[in-house]
PDB file of C-alpha atoms in Angstrom:
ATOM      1  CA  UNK F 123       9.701 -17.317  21.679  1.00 60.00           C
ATOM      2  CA  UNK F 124      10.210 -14.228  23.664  1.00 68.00           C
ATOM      3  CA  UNK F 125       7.041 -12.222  24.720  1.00 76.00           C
ATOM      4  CA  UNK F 126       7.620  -9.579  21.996  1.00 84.00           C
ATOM      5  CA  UNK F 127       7.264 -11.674  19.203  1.00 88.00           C
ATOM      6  CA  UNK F 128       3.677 -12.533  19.262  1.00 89.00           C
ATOM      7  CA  UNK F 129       3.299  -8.681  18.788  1.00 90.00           C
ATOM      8  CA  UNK F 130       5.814  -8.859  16.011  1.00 92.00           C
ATOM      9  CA  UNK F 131       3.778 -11.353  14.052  1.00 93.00           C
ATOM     10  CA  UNK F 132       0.138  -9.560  15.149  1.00 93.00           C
ATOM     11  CA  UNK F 133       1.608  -6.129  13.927  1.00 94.00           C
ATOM     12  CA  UNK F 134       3.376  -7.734  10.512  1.00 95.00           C
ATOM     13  CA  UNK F 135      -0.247  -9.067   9.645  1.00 96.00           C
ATOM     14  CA  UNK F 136      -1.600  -5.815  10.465  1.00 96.00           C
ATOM     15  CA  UNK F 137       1.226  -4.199   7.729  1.00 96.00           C
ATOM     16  CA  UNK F 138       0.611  -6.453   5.432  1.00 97.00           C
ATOM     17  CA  UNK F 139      -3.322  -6.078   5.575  1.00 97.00           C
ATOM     18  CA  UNK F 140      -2.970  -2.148   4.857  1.00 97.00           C
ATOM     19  CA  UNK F 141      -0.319  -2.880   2.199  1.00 97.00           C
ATOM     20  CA  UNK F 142      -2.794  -5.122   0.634  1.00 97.00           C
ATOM     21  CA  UNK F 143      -5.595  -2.054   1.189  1.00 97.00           C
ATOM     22  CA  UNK F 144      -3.593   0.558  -0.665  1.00 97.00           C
ATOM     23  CA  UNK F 145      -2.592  -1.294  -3.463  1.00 97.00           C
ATOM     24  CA  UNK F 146      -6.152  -2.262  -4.403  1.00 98.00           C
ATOM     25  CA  UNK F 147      -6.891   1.533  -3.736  1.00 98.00           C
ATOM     26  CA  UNK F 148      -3.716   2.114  -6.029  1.00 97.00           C
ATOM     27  CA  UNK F 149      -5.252  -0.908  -8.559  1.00 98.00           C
ATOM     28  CA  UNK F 150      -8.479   1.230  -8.708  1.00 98.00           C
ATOM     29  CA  UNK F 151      -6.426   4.254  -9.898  1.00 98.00           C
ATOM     30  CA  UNK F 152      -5.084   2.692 -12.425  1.00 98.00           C
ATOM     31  CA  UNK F 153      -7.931   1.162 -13.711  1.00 98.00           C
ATOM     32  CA  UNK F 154      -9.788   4.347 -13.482  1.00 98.00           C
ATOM     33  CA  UNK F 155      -6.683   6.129 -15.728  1.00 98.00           C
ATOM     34  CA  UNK F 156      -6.542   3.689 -17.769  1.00 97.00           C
ATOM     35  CA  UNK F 157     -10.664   4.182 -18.527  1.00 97.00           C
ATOM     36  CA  UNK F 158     -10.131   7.715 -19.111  1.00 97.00           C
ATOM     37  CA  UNK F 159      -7.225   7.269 -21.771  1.00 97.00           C
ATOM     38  CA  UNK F 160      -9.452   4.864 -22.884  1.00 97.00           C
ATOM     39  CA  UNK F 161     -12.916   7.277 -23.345  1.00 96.00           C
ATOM     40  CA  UNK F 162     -10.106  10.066 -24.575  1.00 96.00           C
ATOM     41  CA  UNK F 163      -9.117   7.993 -27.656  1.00 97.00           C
ATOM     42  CA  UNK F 164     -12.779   6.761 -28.420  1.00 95.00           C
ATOM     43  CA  UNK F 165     -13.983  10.778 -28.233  1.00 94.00           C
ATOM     44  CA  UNK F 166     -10.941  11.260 -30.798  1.00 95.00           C
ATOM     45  CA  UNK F 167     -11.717   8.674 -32.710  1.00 93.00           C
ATOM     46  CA  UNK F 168     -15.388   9.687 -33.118  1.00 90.00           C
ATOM     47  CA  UNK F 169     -14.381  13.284 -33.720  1.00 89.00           C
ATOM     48  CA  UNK F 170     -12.504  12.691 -36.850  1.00 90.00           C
ATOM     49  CA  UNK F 171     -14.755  10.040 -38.091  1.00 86.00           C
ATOM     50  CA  UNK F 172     -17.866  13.087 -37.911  1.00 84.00           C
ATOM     51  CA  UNK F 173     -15.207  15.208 -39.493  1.00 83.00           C
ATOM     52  CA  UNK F 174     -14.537  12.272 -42.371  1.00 82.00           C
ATOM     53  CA  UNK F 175     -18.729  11.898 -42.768  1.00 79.00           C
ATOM     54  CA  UNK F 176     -18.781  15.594 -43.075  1.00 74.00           C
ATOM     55  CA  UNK F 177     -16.639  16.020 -45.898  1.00 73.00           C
ATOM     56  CA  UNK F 178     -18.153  12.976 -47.480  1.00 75.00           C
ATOM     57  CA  UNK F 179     -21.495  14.286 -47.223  1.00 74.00           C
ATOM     58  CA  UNK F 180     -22.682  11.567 -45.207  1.00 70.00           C
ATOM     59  CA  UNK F 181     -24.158  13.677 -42.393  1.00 71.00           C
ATOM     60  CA  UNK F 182     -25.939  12.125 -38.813  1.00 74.00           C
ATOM     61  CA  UNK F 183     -28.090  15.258 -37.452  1.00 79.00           C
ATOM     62  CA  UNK F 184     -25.940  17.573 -35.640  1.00 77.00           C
ATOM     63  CA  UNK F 185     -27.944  16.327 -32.518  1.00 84.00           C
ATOM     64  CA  UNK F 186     -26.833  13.519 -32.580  1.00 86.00           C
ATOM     65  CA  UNK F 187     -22.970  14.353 -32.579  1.00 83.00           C
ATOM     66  CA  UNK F 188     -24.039  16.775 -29.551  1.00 88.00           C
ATOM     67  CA  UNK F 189     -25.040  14.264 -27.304  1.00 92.00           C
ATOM     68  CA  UNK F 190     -22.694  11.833 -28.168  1.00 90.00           C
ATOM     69  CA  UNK F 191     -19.799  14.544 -27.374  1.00 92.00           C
ATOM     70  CA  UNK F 192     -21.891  15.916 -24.751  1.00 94.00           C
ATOM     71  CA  UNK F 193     -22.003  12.358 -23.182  1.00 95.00           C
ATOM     72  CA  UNK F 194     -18.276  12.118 -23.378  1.00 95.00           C
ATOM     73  CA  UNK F 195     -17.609  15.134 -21.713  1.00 95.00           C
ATOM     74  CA  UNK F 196     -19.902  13.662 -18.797  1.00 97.00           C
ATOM     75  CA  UNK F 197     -18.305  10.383 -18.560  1.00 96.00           C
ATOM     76  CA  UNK F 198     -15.165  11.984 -18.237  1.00 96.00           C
ATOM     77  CA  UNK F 199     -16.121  14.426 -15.294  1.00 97.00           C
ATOM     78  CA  UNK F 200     -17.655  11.532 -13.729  1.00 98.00           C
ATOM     79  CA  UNK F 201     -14.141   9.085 -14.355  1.00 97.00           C
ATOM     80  CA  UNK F 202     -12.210  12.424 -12.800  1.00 97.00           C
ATOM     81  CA  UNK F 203     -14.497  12.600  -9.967  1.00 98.00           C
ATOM     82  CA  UNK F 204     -13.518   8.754  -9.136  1.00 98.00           C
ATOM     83  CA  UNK F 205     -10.435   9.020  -9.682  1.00 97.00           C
ATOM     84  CA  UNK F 206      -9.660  12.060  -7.264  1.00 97.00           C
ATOM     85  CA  UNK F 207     -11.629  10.277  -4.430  1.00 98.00           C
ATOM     86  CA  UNK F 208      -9.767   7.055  -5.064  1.00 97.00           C
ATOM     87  CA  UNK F 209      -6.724  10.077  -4.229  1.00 97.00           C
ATOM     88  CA  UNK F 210      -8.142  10.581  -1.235  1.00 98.00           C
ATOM     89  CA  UNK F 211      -8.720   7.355  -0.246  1.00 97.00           C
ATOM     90  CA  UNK F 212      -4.815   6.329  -0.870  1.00 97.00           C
ATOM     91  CA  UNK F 213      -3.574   8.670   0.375  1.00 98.00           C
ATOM     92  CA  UNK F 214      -5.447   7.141   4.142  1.00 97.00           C
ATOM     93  CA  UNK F 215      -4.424   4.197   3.408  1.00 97.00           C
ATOM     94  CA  UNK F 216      -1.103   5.225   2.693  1.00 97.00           C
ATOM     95  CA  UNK F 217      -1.162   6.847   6.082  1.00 98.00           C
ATOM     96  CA  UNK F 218      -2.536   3.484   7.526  1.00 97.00           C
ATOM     97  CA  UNK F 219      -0.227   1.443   6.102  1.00 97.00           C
ATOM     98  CA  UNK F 220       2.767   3.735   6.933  1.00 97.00           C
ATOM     99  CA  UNK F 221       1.554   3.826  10.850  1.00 97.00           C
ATOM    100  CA  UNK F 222       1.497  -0.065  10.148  1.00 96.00           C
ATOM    101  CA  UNK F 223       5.304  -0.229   9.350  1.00 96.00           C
ATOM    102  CA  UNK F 224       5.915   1.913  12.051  1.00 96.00           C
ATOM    103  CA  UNK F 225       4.082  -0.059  15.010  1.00 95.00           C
ATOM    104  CA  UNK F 226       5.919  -2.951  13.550  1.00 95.00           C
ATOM    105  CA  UNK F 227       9.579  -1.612  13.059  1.00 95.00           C
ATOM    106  CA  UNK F 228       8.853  -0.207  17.187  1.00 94.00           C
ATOM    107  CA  UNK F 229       8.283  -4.108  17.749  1.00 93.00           C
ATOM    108  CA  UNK F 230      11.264  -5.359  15.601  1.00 93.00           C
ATOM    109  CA  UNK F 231      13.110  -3.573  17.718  1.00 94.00           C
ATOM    110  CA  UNK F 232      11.550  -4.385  21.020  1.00 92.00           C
ATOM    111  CA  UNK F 233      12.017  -7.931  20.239  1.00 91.00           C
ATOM    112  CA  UNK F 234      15.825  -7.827  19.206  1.00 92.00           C
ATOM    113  CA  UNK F 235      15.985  -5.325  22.249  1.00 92.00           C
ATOM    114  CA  UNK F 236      14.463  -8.434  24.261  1.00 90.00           C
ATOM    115  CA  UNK F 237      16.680 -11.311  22.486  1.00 89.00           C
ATOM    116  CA  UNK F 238      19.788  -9.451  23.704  1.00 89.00           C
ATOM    117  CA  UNK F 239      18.655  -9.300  27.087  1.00 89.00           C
ATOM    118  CA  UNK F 240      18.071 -12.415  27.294  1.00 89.00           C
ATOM    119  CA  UNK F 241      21.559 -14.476  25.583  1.00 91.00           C
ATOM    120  CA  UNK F 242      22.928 -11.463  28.436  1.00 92.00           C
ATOM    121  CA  UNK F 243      20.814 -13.155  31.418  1.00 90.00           C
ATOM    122  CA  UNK F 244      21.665 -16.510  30.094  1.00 88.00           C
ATOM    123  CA  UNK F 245      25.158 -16.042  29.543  1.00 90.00           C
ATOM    124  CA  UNK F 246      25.104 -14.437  33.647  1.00 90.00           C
ATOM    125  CA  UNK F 247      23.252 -17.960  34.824  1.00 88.00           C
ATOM    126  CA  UNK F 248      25.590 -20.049  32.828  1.00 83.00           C
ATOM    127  CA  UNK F 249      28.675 -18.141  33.944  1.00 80.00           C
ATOM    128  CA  UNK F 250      27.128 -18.586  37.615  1.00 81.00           C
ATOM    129  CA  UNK F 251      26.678 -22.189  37.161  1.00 79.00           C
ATOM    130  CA  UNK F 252      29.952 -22.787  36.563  1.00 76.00           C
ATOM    131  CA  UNK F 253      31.179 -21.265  38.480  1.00 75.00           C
ATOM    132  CA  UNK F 254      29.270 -23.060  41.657  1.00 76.00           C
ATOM    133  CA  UNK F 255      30.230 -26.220  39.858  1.00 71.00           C
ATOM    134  CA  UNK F 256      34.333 -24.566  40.438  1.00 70.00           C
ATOM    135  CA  UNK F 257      34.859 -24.547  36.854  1.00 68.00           C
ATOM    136  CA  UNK F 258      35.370 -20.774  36.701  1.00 58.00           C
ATOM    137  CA  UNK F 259      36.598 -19.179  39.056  1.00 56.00           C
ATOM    138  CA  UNK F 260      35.363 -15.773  40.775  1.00 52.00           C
ATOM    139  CA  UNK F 261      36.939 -13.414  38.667  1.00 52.00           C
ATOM    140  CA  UNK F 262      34.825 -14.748  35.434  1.00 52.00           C
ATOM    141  CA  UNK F 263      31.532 -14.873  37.404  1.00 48.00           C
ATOM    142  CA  UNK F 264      30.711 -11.483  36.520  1.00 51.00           C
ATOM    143  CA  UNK F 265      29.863 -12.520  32.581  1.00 49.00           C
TER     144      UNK F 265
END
């Protein structure tokens, strides 16, 4: 194991770690979306049922279909308002996760950079070897 590759593994655990972050970030978005198409068809739903009870004549005070709607609106605002911090927060973690990749990519290639120095340097000692032992002779001792 060459020296780089302790970072390698260090920095591919710290990739996958933010991966993991931003797609529970991205898992909260969609669960989020997913409430407010959710609350959207209910507050449909309950509009044309108060329309139906209307022209049946079966009428619920108009207070009544005020707060409810009134409600809606406010659960709404208050899904939005997650749902563009949950933005904000994947979009960091984005970031973090992106640095991540980079860090380890930058270490990837330290490492290869590393292995090929090495088979290089081990190729030169082998070639030397040899040709102490007189197997090679001078002009291949430069490998």
């Amino acid at each position: 194991m060459n020296r780089f590759q302790r970072l390698v593994e260090l920095r591919q655990i710290r990739e996958e770690t933010a991966a993991n972050a931003l797609a529970r970030v991205q898992g909260r978005i969609q669960k989020t979306q997913e409430e407010i198409v959710g609350l959207d068809r209910e507050t449909e739903a309950e509009s044309r049922a108060a329309k139906e009870n209307l022209a049946s004549g079966c009428l619920l005070p108009p207070k009544m279909y005020e707060d409810f709607f009134r409600g809606q609106v406010w659960r709404r605002r208050r899904l939005e308002e997650r749902k563009s911090r949950l933005q904000v927060e994947a979009q960091v973690a984005r970031q973090a996760w992106f640095e991540a990749r980079t860090l380890l990519q930058q270490a990837e290639k330290l490492a290869l950079k590393d292995d090929a120095a090495r088979k290089v340097e081990a190729r030169r000692k082998e070639g030397k070897e040899l040709d102490m032992a007189g197997i090679l002779g001078a002009s291949h001792s430069r490998l």
